[in-house]
Amino acid sequence: MIASHNTFTYMRPIQWWARLLTWSARCQKKSFTQQLAEGIRLIDIRVRHAAKDGWYVSHGLTRYCRLERALDLAEVTDLPVRLLVEGKYDEYVLNDLLVTIGLSGVTVYECRDKRTWEQLIPGIPTLEVEQYVGSMQSWYGKIFPCLYTLFNRRKLRRRMAICRESKTGMALFDFI
């Protein structure tokens, strides 16, 4: 089964200055609906907490939408969510994340710290995920995920086709 890496990075960034850097933060170009049509079965979300505003879907410092909006879309489509938390937070802020997740009707996997990969909230199940994303494969993929996908398009398309047919396992891809 396939999953889209940083599912909501196709959206327009909230901050005006982040729109200038979209090329480095974007991991998906297709809309959520188009990604569903391509067969995604897991939503991958990075989140960051803003002191005044709560949790946002993010990639690095770039914010895309409120976490609640993304969780609403996940609930409507009945897809599970993999959460990665960017930044370091105290227990109070992480409890707020747990409440936000709990108010949604989605199944959440992992909820890991992006820097250390430590599980942040006990009791949330983990998921074995193969990662075919630029940031995990190459130096230039860390900075330009679109270049990694472009240079490896054939190999990634073949792998994606195999993963679509698989009934077991999950694989994460940039630019579905």
PDB file of N, CA and C in Angstrom, residues 45-118:
ATOM      1  N   ILE A  45       1.709  13.338   8.157  1.00  0.00           N
ATOM      2  CA  ILE A  45       1.626  14.750   8.525  1.00  0.00           C
ATOM      3  C   ILE A  45       2.742  15.095   9.501  1.00  0.00           C
ATOM      4  N   ARG A  46       3.447  16.190   9.211  1.00  0.00           N
ATOM      5  CA  ARG A  46       4.366  16.791  10.184  1.00  0.00           C
ATOM      6  C   ARG A  46       3.630  17.941  10.825  1.00  0.00           C
ATOM      7  N   VAL A  47       3.783  18.059  12.132  1.00  0.00           N
ATOM      8  CA  VAL A  47       3.094  19.134  12.842  1.00  0.00           C
ATOM      9  C   VAL A  47       4.081  19.962  13.649  1.00  0.00           C
ATOM     10  N   ARG A  48       3.721  21.216  13.836  1.00  0.00           N
ATOM     11  CA  ARG A  48       4.503  22.148  14.647  1.00  0.00           C
ATOM     12  C   ARG A  48       3.504  22.976  15.453  1.00  0.00           C
ATOM     13  N   HIS A  49       3.888  23.274  16.677  1.00  0.00           N
ATOM     14  CA  HIS A  49       3.011  24.046  17.558  1.00  0.00           C
ATOM     15  C   HIS A  49       3.381  25.524  17.512  1.00  0.00           C
ATOM     16  N   ALA A  50       2.375  26.372  17.326  1.00  0.00           N
ATOM     17  CA  ALA A  50       2.552  27.822  17.409  1.00  0.00           C
ATOM     18  C   ALA A  50       1.964  28.250  18.749  1.00  0.00           C
ATOM     19  N   ALA A  51       2.726  28.950  19.544  1.00  0.00           N
ATOM     20  CA  ALA A  51       2.335  29.274  20.923  1.00  0.00           C
ATOM     21  C   ALA A  51       0.931  29.859  21.037  1.00  0.00           C
ATOM     22  N   LYS A  52       0.564  30.763  20.151  1.00  0.00           N
ATOM     23  CA  LYS A  52      -0.738  31.417  20.259  1.00  0.00           C
ATOM     24  C   LYS A  52      -1.851  30.678  19.534  1.00  0.00           C
ATOM     25  N   ASP A  53      -1.493  29.916  18.508  1.00  0.00           N
ATOM     26  CA  ASP A  53      -2.512  29.377  17.605  1.00  0.00           C
ATOM     27  C   ASP A  53      -2.714  27.875  17.649  1.00  0.00           C
ATOM     28  N   GLY A  54      -1.891  27.140  18.352  1.00  0.00           N
ATOM     29  CA  GLY A  54      -2.055  25.690  18.403  1.00  0.00           C
ATOM     30  C   GLY A  54      -1.247  24.962  17.337  1.00  0.00           C
ATOM     31  N   TRP A  55      -1.746  23.819  16.924  1.00  0.00           N
ATOM     32  CA  TRP A  55      -1.010  22.910  16.029  1.00  0.00           C
ATOM     33  C   TRP A  55      -1.292  23.191  14.556  1.00  0.00           C
ATOM     34  N   TYR A  56      -0.215  23.150  13.774  1.00  0.00           N
ATOM     35  CA  TYR A  56      -0.296  23.346  12.324  1.00  0.00           C
ATOM     36  C   TYR A  56       0.375  22.195  11.602  1.00  0.00           C
ATOM     37  N   VAL A  57      -0.139  21.898  10.407  1.00  0.00           N
ATOM     38  CA  VAL A  57       0.573  21.018   9.491  1.00  0.00           C
ATOM     39  C   VAL A  57       1.751  21.834   8.985  1.00  0.00           C
ATOM     40  N   SER A  58       2.939  21.252   9.015  1.00  0.00           N
ATOM     41  CA  SER A  58       4.125  22.010   8.638  1.00  0.00           C
ATOM     42  C   SER A  58       5.134  21.119   7.925  1.00  0.00           C
ATOM     43  N   HIS A  59       6.141  21.759   7.392  1.00  0.00           N
ATOM     44  CA  HIS A  59       7.337  21.086   6.896  1.00  0.00           C
ATOM     45  C   HIS A  59       8.459  22.076   7.150  1.00  0.00           C
ATOM     46  N   GLY A  60       9.247  21.770   8.166  1.00  0.00           N
ATOM     47  CA  GLY A  60      10.233  22.741   8.619  1.00  0.00           C
ATOM     48  C   GLY A  60       9.498  23.914   9.235  1.00  0.00           C
ATOM     49  N   LEU A  61       9.868  25.117   8.866  1.00  0.00           N
ATOM     50  CA  LEU A  61       9.211  26.308   9.397  1.00  0.00           C
ATOM     51  C   LEU A  61       7.970  26.710   8.608  1.00  0.00           C
ATOM     52  N   THR A  62       7.731  26.045   7.505  1.00  0.00           N
ATOM     53  CA  THR A  62       6.594  26.367   6.648  1.00  0.00           C
ATOM     54  C   THR A  62       5.320  25.756   7.211  1.00  0.00           C
ATOM     55  N   ARG A  63       4.293  26.593   7.387  1.00  0.00           N
ATOM     56  CA  ARG A  63       2.993  26.124   7.877  1.00  0.00           C
ATOM     57  C   ARG A  63       1.987  26.127   6.731  1.00  0.00           C
ATOM     58  N   TYR A  64       1.149  25.071   6.690  1.00  0.00           N
ATOM     59  CA  TYR A  64       0.190  24.915   5.590  1.00  0.00           C
ATOM     60  C   TYR A  64      -1.262  25.100   5.998  1.00  0.00           C
ATOM     61  N   CYS A  65      -1.676  24.489   7.080  1.00  0.00           N
ATOM     62  CA  CYS A  65      -3.057  24.612   7.541  1.00  0.00           C
ATOM     63  C   CYS A  65      -3.114  24.161   8.991  1.00  0.00           C
ATOM     64  N   ARG A  66      -4.225  24.418   9.629  1.00  0.00           N
ATOM     65  CA  ARG A  66      -4.406  23.960  11.013  1.00  0.00           C
ATOM     66  C   ARG A  66      -4.508  22.431  11.014  1.00  0.00           C
ATOM     67  N   LEU A  67      -3.985  21.821  12.043  1.00  0.00           N
ATOM     68  CA  LEU A  67      -4.023  20.358  12.148  1.00  0.00           C
ATOM     69  C   LEU A  67      -5.455  19.840  12.123  1.00  0.00           C
ATOM     70  N   GLU A  68      -6.365  20.551  12.744  1.00  0.00           N
ATOM     71  CA  GLU A  68      -7.763  20.108  12.768  1.00  0.00           C
ATOM     72  C   GLU A  68      -8.330  19.941  11.363  1.00  0.00           C
ATOM     73  N   ARG A  69      -7.967  20.830  10.458  1.00  0.00           N
ATOM     74  CA  ARG A  69      -8.457  20.734   9.076  1.00  0.00           C
ATOM     75  C   ARG A  69      -7.956  19.452   8.413  1.00  0.00           C
ATOM     76  N   ALA A  70      -6.682  19.155   8.593  1.00  0.00           N
ATOM     77  CA  ALA A  70      -6.111  17.935   8.005  1.00  0.00           C
ATOM     78  C   ALA A  70      -6.749  16.692   8.624  1.00  0.00           C
ATOM     79  N   LEU A  71      -6.975  16.709   9.928  1.00  0.00           N
ATOM     80  CA  LEU A  71      -7.600  15.555  10.585  1.00  0.00           C
ATOM     81  C   LEU A  71      -9.042  15.377  10.138  1.00  0.00           C
ATOM     82  N   ASP A  72      -9.733  16.478   9.860  1.00  0.00           N
ATOM     83  CA  ASP A  72     -11.094  16.383   9.321  1.00  0.00           C
ATOM     84  C   ASP A  72     -11.094  15.672   7.974  1.00  0.00           C
ATOM     85  N   LEU A  73     -10.140  16.018   7.115  1.00  0.00           N
ATOM     86  CA  LEU A  73     -10.041  15.363   5.801  1.00  0.00           C
ATOM     87  C   LEU A  73      -9.724  13.878   5.973  1.00  0.00           C
ATOM     88  N   ALA A  74      -8.856  13.556   6.918  1.00  0.00           N
ATOM     89  CA  ALA A  74      -8.519  12.152   7.179  1.00  0.00           C
ATOM     90  C   ALA A  74      -9.739  11.392   7.665  1.00  0.00           C
ATOM     91  N   GLU A  75     -10.526  12.023   8.526  1.00  0.00           N
ATOM     92  CA  GLU A  75     -11.712  11.359   9.067  1.00  0.00           C
ATOM     93  C   GLU A  75     -12.747  11.097   7.984  1.00  0.00           C
ATOM     94  N   VAL A  76     -12.965  12.085   7.125  1.00  0.00           N
ATOM     95  CA  VAL A  76     -13.942  11.938   6.042  1.00  0.00           C
ATOM     96  C   VAL A  76     -13.557  10.783   5.119  1.00  0.00           C
ATOM     97  N   THR A  77     -12.267  10.638   4.852  1.00  0.00           N
ATOM     98  CA  THR A  77     -11.802   9.594   3.937  1.00  0.00           C
ATOM     99  C   THR A  77     -11.515   8.279   4.653  1.00  0.00           C
ATOM    100  N   ASP A  78     -11.587   8.290   5.982  1.00  0.00           N
ATOM    101  CA  ASP A  78     -11.355   7.107   6.807  1.00  0.00           C
ATOM    102  C   ASP A  78      -9.952   6.519   6.597  1.00  0.00           C
ATOM    103  N   LEU A  79      -8.966   7.410   6.472  1.00  0.00           N
ATOM    104  CA  LEU A  79      -7.585   6.973   6.329  1.00  0.00           C
ATOM    105  C   LEU A  79      -6.818   7.207   7.625  1.00  0.00           C
ATOM    106  N   PRO A  80      -5.924   6.280   7.970  1.00  0.00           N
ATOM    107  CA  PRO A  80      -5.092   6.505   9.159  1.00  0.00           C
ATOM    108  C   PRO A  80      -4.053   7.588   8.910  1.00  0.00           C
ATOM    109  N   VAL A  81      -3.518   8.138   9.999  1.00  0.00           N
ATOM    110  CA  VAL A  81      -2.567   9.247   9.941  1.00  0.00           C
ATOM    111  C   VAL A  81      -1.285   8.852  10.657  1.00  0.00           C
ATOM    112  N   ARG A  82      -0.159   9.198  10.058  1.00  0.00           N
ATOM    113  CA  ARG A  82       1.152   9.059  10.697  1.00  0.00           C
ATOM    114  C   ARG A  82       1.603  10.460  11.058  1.00  0.00           C
ATOM    115  N   LEU A  83       1.887  10.689  12.334  1.00  0.00           N
ATOM    116  CA  LEU A  83       2.256  12.026  12.798  1.00  0.00           C
ATOM    117  C   LEU A  83       3.730  12.110  13.165  1.00  0.00           C
ATOM    118  N   LEU A  84       4.391  13.141  12.687  1.00  0.00           N
ATOM    119  CA  LEU A  84       5.751  13.461  13.095  1.00  0.00           C
ATOM    120  C   LEU A  84       5.737  14.878  13.647  1.00  0.00           C
ATOM    121  N   VAL A  85       6.329  15.050  14.817  1.00  0.00           N
ATOM    122  CA  VAL A  85       6.297  16.335  15.497  1.00  0.00           C
ATOM    123  C   VAL A  85       7.638  17.032  15.317  1.00  0.00           C
ATOM    124  N   GLU A  86       7.583  18.247  14.788  1.00  0.00           N
ATOM    125  CA  GLU A  86       8.780  19.069  14.620  1.00  0.00           C
ATOM    126  C   GLU A  86       8.875  20.041  15.784  1.00  0.00           C
ATOM    127  N   GLY A  87      10.035  20.141  16.392  1.00  0.00           N
ATOM    128  CA  GLY A  87      10.228  21.028  17.530  1.00  0.00           C
ATOM    129  C   GLY A  87      10.233  20.232  18.826  1.00  0.00           C
ATOM    130  N   LYS A  88      10.660  20.893  19.882  1.00  0.00           N
ATOM    131  CA  LYS A  88      10.731  20.252  21.192  1.00  0.00           C
ATOM    132  C   LYS A  88       9.662  20.870  22.092  1.00  0.00           C
ATOM    133  N   TYR A  89       8.839  20.030  22.707  1.00  0.00           N
ATOM    134  CA  TYR A  89       7.717  20.523  23.485  1.00  0.00           C
ATOM    135  C   TYR A  89       7.634  19.846  24.840  1.00  0.00           C
ATOM    136  N   ASP A  90       7.041  20.578  25.789  1.00  0.00           N
ATOM    137  CA  ASP A  90       6.861  19.997  27.118  1.00  0.00           C
ATOM    138  C   ASP A  90       5.611  19.109  27.138  1.00  0.00           C
ATOM    139  N   GLU A  91       5.399  18.473  28.256  1.00  0.00           N
ATOM    140  CA  GLU A  91       4.297  17.531  28.397  1.00  0.00           C
ATOM    141  C   GLU A  91       2.928  18.202  28.213  1.00  0.00           C
ATOM    142  N   TYR A  92       2.811  19.445  28.669  1.00  0.00           N
ATOM    143  CA  TYR A  92       1.545  20.174  28.542  1.00  0.00           C
ATOM    144  C   TYR A  92       1.157  20.357  27.073  1.00  0.00           C
ATOM    145  N   VAL A  93       2.112  20.764  26.265  1.00  0.00           N
ATOM    146  CA  VAL A  93       1.841  20.994  24.841  1.00  0.00           C
ATOM    147  C   VAL A  93       1.545  19.667  24.144  1.00  0.00           C
ATOM    148  N   LEU A  94       2.269  18.613  24.505  1.00  0.00           N
ATOM    149  CA  LEU A  94       2.000  17.300  23.900  1.00  0.00           C
ATOM    150  C   LEU A  94       0.632  16.774  24.324  1.00  0.00           C
ATOM    151  N   ASN A  95       0.200  17.086  25.540  1.00  0.00           N
ATOM    152  CA  ASN A  95      -1.150  16.704  25.961  1.00  0.00           C
ATOM    153  C   ASN A  95      -2.189  17.415  25.106  1.00  0.00           C
ATOM    154  N   ASP A  96      -1.917  18.669  24.727  1.00  0.00           N
ATOM    155  CA  ASP A  96      -2.804  19.398  23.836  1.00  0.00           C
ATOM    156  C   ASP A  96      -2.896  18.692  22.480  1.00  0.00           C
ATOM    157  N   LEU A  97      -1.772  18.177  22.003  1.00  0.00           N
ATOM    158  CA  LEU A  97      -1.772  17.412  20.754  1.00  0.00           C
ATOM    159  C   LEU A  97      -2.627  16.160  20.906  1.00  0.00           C
ATOM    160  N   LEU A  98      -2.496  15.483  22.026  1.00  0.00           N
ATOM    161  CA  LEU A  98      -3.277  14.274  22.282  1.00  0.00           C
ATOM    162  C   LEU A  98      -4.769  14.592  22.301  1.00  0.00           C
ATOM    163  N   VAL A  99      -5.152  15.716  22.894  1.00  0.00           N
ATOM    164  CA  VAL A  99      -6.554  16.138  22.910  1.00  0.00           C
ATOM    165  C   VAL A  99      -7.028  16.431  21.487  1.00  0.00           C
ATOM    166  N   THR A 100      -6.208  17.136  20.718  1.00  0.00           N
ATOM    167  CA  THR A 100      -6.563  17.459  19.326  1.00  0.00           C
ATOM    168  C   THR A 100      -6.784  16.186  18.522  1.00  0.00           C
ATOM    169  N   ILE A 101      -5.903  15.218  18.696  1.00  0.00           N
ATOM    170  CA  ILE A 101      -6.046  13.940  17.997  1.00  0.00           C
ATOM    171  C   ILE A 101      -7.308  13.230  18.478  1.00  0.00           C
ATOM    172  N   GLY A 102      -7.506  13.223  19.800  1.00  0.00           N
ATOM    173  CA  GLY A 102      -8.645  12.527  20.390  1.00  0.00           C
ATOM    174  C   GLY A 102      -9.984  13.078  19.949  1.00  0.00           C
ATOM    175  N   LEU A 103     -10.049  14.373  19.668  1.00  0.00           N
ATOM    176  CA  LEU A 103     -11.299  14.986  19.228  1.00  0.00           C
ATOM    177  C   LEU A 103     -11.642  14.609  17.788  1.00  0.00           C
ATOM    178  N   SER A 104     -10.651  14.130  17.063  1.00  0.00           N
ATOM    179  CA  SER A 104     -10.917  13.680  15.694  1.00  0.00           C
ATOM    180  C   SER A 104     -11.279  12.196  15.759  1.00  0.00           C
ATOM    181  N   GLY A 105     -11.806  11.702  14.690  1.00  0.00           N
ATOM    182  CA  GLY A 105     -12.163  10.288  14.664  1.00  0.00           C
ATOM    183  C   GLY A 105     -11.167   9.443  13.892  1.00  0.00           C
ATOM    184  N   VAL A 106      -9.916   9.871  13.827  1.00  0.00           N
ATOM    185  CA  VAL A 106      -8.932   9.167  13.000  1.00  0.00           C
ATOM    186  C   VAL A 106      -8.070   8.225  13.835  1.00  0.00           C
ATOM    187  N   THR A 107      -7.527   7.246  13.163  1.00  0.00           N
ATOM    188  CA  THR A 107      -6.535   6.363  13.762  1.00  0.00           C
ATOM    189  C   THR A 107      -5.175   6.994  13.535  1.00  0.00           C
ATOM    190  N   VAL A 108      -4.438   7.209  14.607  1.00  0.00           N
ATOM    191  CA  VAL A 108      -3.122   7.834  14.500  1.00  0.00           C
ATOM    192  C   VAL A 108      -2.051   6.808  14.818  1.00  0.00           C
ATOM    193  N   TYR A 109      -1.038   6.754  13.955  1.00  0.00           N
ATOM    194  CA  TYR A 109       0.111   5.879  14.157  1.00  0.00           C
ATOM    195  C   TYR A 109       1.331   6.719  14.473  1.00  0.00           C
ATOM    196  N   GLU A 110       2.169   6.183  15.313  1.00  0.00           N
ATOM    197  CA  GLU A 110       3.502   6.663  15.605  1.00  0.00           C
ATOM    198  C   GLU A 110       3.590   7.912  16.455  1.00  0.00           C
ATOM    199  N   CYS A 111       3.261   9.066  15.979  1.00  0.00           N
ATOM    200  CA  CYS A 111       3.441  10.310  16.728  1.00  0.00           C
ATOM    201  C   CYS A 111       4.860  10.384  17.291  1.00  0.00           C
ATOM    202  N   ARG A 112       5.810  10.475  16.389  1.00  0.00           N
ATOM    203  CA  ARG A 112       7.229  10.488  16.750  1.00  0.00           C
ATOM    204  C   ARG A 112       7.825  11.891  16.684  1.00  0.00           C
ATOM    205  N   ASP A 113       8.904  12.061  17.418  1.00  0.00           N
ATOM    206  CA  ASP A 113       9.715  13.277  17.345  1.00  0.00           C
ATOM    207  C   ASP A 113      10.526  13.178  16.057  1.00  0.00           C
ATOM    208  N   LYS A 114      10.411  14.146  15.186  1.00  0.00           N
ATOM    209  CA  LYS A 114      11.084  14.101  13.883  1.00  0.00           C
ATOM    210  C   LYS A 114      12.601  14.056  14.016  1.00  0.00           C
ATOM    211  N   ARG A 115      13.143  14.711  15.043  1.00  0.00           N
ATOM    212  CA  ARG A 115      14.602  14.768  15.191  1.00  0.00           C
ATOM    213  C   ARG A 115      15.193  13.449  15.693  1.00  0.00           C
ATOM    214  N   THR A 116      14.534  12.841  16.669  1.00  0.00           N
ATOM    215  CA  THR A 116      15.108  11.655  17.318  1.00  0.00           C
ATOM    216  C   THR A 116      14.391  10.362  16.958  1.00  0.00           C
ATOM    217  N   TRP A 117      13.237  10.436  16.363  1.00  0.00           N
ATOM    218  CA  TRP A 117      12.363   9.307  16.044  1.00  0.00           C
ATOM    219  C   TRP A 117      11.835   8.597  17.287  1.00  0.00           C
ATOM    220  N   GLU A 118      11.944   9.258  18.445  1.00  0.00           N
ATOM    221  CA  GLU A 118      11.372   8.687  19.664  1.00  0.00           C
ATOM    222  C   GLU A 118       9.856   8.785  19.608  1.00  0.00           C
TER     223      GLU A 118
END
